[in-house]
Short mmCIF file of C-alpha atoms in Angstrom, two decimals:
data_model
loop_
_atom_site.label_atom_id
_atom_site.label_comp_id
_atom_site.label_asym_id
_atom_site.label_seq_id
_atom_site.Cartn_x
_atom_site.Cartn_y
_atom_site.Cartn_z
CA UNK A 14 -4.72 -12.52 -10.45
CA UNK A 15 -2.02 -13.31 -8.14
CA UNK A 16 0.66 -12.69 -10.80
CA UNK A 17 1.11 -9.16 -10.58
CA UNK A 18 1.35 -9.37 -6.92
CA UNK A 19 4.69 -7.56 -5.20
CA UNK A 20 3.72 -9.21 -1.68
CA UNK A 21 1.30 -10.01 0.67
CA UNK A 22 2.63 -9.27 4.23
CA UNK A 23 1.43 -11.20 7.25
CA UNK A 24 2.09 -10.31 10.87
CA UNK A 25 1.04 -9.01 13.92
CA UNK A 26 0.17 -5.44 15.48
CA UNK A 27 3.31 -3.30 15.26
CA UNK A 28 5.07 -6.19 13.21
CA UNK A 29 6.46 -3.24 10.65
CA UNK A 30 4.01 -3.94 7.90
CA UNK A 31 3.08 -0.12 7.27
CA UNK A 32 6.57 0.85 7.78
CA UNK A 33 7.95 -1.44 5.00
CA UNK A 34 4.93 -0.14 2.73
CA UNK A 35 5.40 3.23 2.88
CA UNK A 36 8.60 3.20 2.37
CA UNK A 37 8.44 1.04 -0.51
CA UNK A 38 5.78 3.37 -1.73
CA UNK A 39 7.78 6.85 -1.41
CA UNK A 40 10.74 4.59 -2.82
CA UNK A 41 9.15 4.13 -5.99
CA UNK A 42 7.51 7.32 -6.11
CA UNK A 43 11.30 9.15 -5.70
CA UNK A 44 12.50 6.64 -8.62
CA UNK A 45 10.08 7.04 -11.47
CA UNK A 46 9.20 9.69 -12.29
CA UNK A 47 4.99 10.39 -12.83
CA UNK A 48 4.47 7.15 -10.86
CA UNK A 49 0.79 6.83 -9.77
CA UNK A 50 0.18 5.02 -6.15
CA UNK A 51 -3.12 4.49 -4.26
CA UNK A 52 -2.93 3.58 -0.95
CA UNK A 53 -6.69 1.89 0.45
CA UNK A 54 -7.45 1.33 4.33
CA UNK A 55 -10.60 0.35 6.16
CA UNK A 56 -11.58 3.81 6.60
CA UNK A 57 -11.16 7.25 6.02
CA UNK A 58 -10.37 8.12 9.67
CA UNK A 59 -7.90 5.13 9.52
CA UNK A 60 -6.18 6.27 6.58
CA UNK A 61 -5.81 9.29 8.20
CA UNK A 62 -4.84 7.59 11.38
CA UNK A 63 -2.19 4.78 10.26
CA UNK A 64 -1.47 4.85 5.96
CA UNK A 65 -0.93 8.74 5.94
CA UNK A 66 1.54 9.12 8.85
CA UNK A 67 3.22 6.41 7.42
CA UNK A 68 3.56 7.46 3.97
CA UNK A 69 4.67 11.03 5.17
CA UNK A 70 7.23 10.11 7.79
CA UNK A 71 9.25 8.53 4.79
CA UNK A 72 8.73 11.54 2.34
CA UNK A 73 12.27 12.74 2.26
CA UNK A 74 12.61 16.05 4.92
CA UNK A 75 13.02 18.57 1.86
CA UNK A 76 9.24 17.44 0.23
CA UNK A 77 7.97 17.80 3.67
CA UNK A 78 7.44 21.67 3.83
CA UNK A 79 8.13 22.11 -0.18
CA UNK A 80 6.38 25.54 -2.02
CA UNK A 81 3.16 24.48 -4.04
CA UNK A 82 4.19 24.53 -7.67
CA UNK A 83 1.76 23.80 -10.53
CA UNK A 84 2.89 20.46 -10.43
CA UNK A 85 4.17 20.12 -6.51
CA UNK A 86 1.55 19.66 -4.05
CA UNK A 87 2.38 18.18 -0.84
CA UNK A 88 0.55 19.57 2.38
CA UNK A 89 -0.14 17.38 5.54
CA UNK A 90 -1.53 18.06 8.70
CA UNK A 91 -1.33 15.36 11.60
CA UNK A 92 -5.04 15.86 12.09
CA UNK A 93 -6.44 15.98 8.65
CA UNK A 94 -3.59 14.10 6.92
CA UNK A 95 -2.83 14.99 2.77
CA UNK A 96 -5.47 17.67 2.05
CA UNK A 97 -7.72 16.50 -0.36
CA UNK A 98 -6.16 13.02 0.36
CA UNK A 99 -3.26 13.32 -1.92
CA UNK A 100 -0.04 14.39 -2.64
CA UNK A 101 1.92 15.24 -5.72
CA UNK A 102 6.42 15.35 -5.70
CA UNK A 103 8.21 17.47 -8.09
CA UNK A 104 8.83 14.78 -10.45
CA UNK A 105 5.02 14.50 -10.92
CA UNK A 106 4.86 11.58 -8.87
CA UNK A 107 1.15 11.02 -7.22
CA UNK A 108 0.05 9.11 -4.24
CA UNK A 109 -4.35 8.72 -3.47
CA UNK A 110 -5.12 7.60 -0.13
CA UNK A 111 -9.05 5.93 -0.71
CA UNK A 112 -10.71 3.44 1.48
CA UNK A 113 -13.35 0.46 1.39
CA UNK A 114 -16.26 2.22 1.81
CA UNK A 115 -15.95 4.08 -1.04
CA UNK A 116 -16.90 2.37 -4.69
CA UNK A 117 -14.62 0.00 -6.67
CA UNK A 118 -15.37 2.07 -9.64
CA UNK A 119 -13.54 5.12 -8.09
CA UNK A 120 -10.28 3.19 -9.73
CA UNK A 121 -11.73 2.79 -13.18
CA UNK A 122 -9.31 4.77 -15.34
CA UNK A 123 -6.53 4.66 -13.28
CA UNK A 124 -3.33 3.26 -14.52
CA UNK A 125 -0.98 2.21 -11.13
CA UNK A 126 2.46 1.43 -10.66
CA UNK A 127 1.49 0.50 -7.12
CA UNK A 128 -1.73 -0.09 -4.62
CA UNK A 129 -1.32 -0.98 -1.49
CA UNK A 130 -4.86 -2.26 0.48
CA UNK A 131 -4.31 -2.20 3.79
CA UNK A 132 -6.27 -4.90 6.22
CA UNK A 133 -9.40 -6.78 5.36
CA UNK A 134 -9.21 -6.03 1.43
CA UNK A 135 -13.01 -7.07 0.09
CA UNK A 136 -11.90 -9.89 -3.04
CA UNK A 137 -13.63 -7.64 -5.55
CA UNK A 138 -11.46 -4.89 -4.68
CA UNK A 139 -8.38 -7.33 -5.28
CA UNK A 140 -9.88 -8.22 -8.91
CA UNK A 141 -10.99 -4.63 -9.32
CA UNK A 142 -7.22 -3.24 -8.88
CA UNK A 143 -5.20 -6.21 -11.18
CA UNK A 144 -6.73 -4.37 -14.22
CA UNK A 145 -5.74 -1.39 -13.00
CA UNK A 146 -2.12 -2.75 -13.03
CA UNK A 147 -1.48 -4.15 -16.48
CA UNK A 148 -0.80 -1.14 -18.43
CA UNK A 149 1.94 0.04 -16.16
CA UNK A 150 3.21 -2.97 -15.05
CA UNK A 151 3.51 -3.63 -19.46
CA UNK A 152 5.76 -0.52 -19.75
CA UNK A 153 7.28 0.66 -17.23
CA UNK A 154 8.06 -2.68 -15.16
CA UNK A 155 5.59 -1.64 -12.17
CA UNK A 156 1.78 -1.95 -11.65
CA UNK A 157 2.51 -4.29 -8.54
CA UNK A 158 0.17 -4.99 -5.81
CA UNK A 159 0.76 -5.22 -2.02
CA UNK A 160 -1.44 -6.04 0.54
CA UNK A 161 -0.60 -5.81 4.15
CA UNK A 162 -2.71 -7.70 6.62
CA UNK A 163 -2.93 -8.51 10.49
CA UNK A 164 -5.01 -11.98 10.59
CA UNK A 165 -6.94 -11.28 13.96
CA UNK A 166 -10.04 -12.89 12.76
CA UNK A 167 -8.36 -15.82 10.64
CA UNK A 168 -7.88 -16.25 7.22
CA UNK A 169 -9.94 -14.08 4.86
CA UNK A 170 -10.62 -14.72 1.29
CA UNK A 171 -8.05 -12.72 -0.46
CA UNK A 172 -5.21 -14.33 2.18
CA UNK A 173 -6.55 -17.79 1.33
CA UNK A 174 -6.21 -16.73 -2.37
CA UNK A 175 -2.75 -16.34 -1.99
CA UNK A 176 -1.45 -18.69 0.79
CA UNK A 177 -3.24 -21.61 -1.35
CA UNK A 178 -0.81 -24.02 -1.97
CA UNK A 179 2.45 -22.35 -0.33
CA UNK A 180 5.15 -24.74 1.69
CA UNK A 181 7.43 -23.71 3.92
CA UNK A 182 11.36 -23.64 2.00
CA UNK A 183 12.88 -22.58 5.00
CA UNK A 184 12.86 -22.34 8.77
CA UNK A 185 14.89 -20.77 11.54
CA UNK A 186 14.66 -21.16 15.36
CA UNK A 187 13.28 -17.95 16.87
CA UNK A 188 14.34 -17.35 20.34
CA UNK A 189 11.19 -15.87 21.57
CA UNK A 190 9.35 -18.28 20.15
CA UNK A 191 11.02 -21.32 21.79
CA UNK A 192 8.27 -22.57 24.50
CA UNK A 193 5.55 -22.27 21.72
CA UNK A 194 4.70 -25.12 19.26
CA UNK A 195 5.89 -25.49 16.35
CA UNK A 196 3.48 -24.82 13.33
CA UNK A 197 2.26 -27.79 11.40
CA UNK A 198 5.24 -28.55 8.64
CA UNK A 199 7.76 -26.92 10.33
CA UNK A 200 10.90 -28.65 12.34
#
């Protein structure tokens, strides 16, 4: 459930949502060593079109054009994205970029330090991924979830699941928001 959650990030078109992801994502994958990441999206087109860009503009430069290795894998393309949809860093560290359409049961076996479902997450993909989690986040202080959304069409089930019962602990004025109203609870 919500208890191995890292975040769920709200905001707008171009808010910085991807940005902070994939960098926390590379982050992680630089740190431990053999970490295992899956990154979901919509689509495969948009995975190819938004998560992968993303993830690869924070690879350090070095990884970017690095020799294939028996381990080391990393080769991107700005129209195909990670061939085969994946990339490997020296340290063994892997990153899997799936997407909705695919089958929940793609993840069974997989043991994640992080996923990362971008948009419109379907709820059994949520439930599908926490036991995907436990194992890693038991022993090696990861298996975290983040979820990054842009709430066009309103709240969906998965945001509801974890905006239940929030209140607001702080506010601050926000100078181009000063004409609008002020959202119910807050001064």
């Amino acid at each position: 459930g919500p208890g191995l959650l890292l975040g769920i990030l709200l905001g707008g078109n171009r808010s910085g949502k991807s940005c902070f992801s994939a960098y926390h994502l590379t982050h992680l994958m630089m740190e431990k060593p053999e970490s295992r990441v899956a990154c979901f999206s919509m689509t495969a087109a948009s995975s190819v079109r938004d998560q992968q860009p993303a993830v690869f503009h924070f690879l350090p430069s070095e990884f970017k054009q690095i020799k294939k290795t028996k381990v080391t894998n990393v080769n991107y393309s700005q129209k195909n994205g990670f061939t085969d949809g994946t990339f490997i860093l020296p340290n063994g560290s892997q990153c899997w970029f799936m997407n909705y359409a695919q089958q929940p049961d793609i993840l069974e076996g997989f043991e994640g330090d992080l996923i990362w479902f971008d948009e419109l997450v379907p709820h059994h993909w949520v439930e599908t991924a926490d036991y995907r989690l436990i194992t890693r986040r038991a022993s090696r202080g990861t298996g975290k979830l983040l979820i990054t959304v842009t709430p066009i069409t309103g709240w969906t089930p998965v945001v509801n699941d974890y905006v239940a019962g929030v209140r607001v602990a702080e506010t601050r004025a926000a100078a181009l928001l000063e004409k609008a109203p002020s959202p119910p609870g807050c001064p």
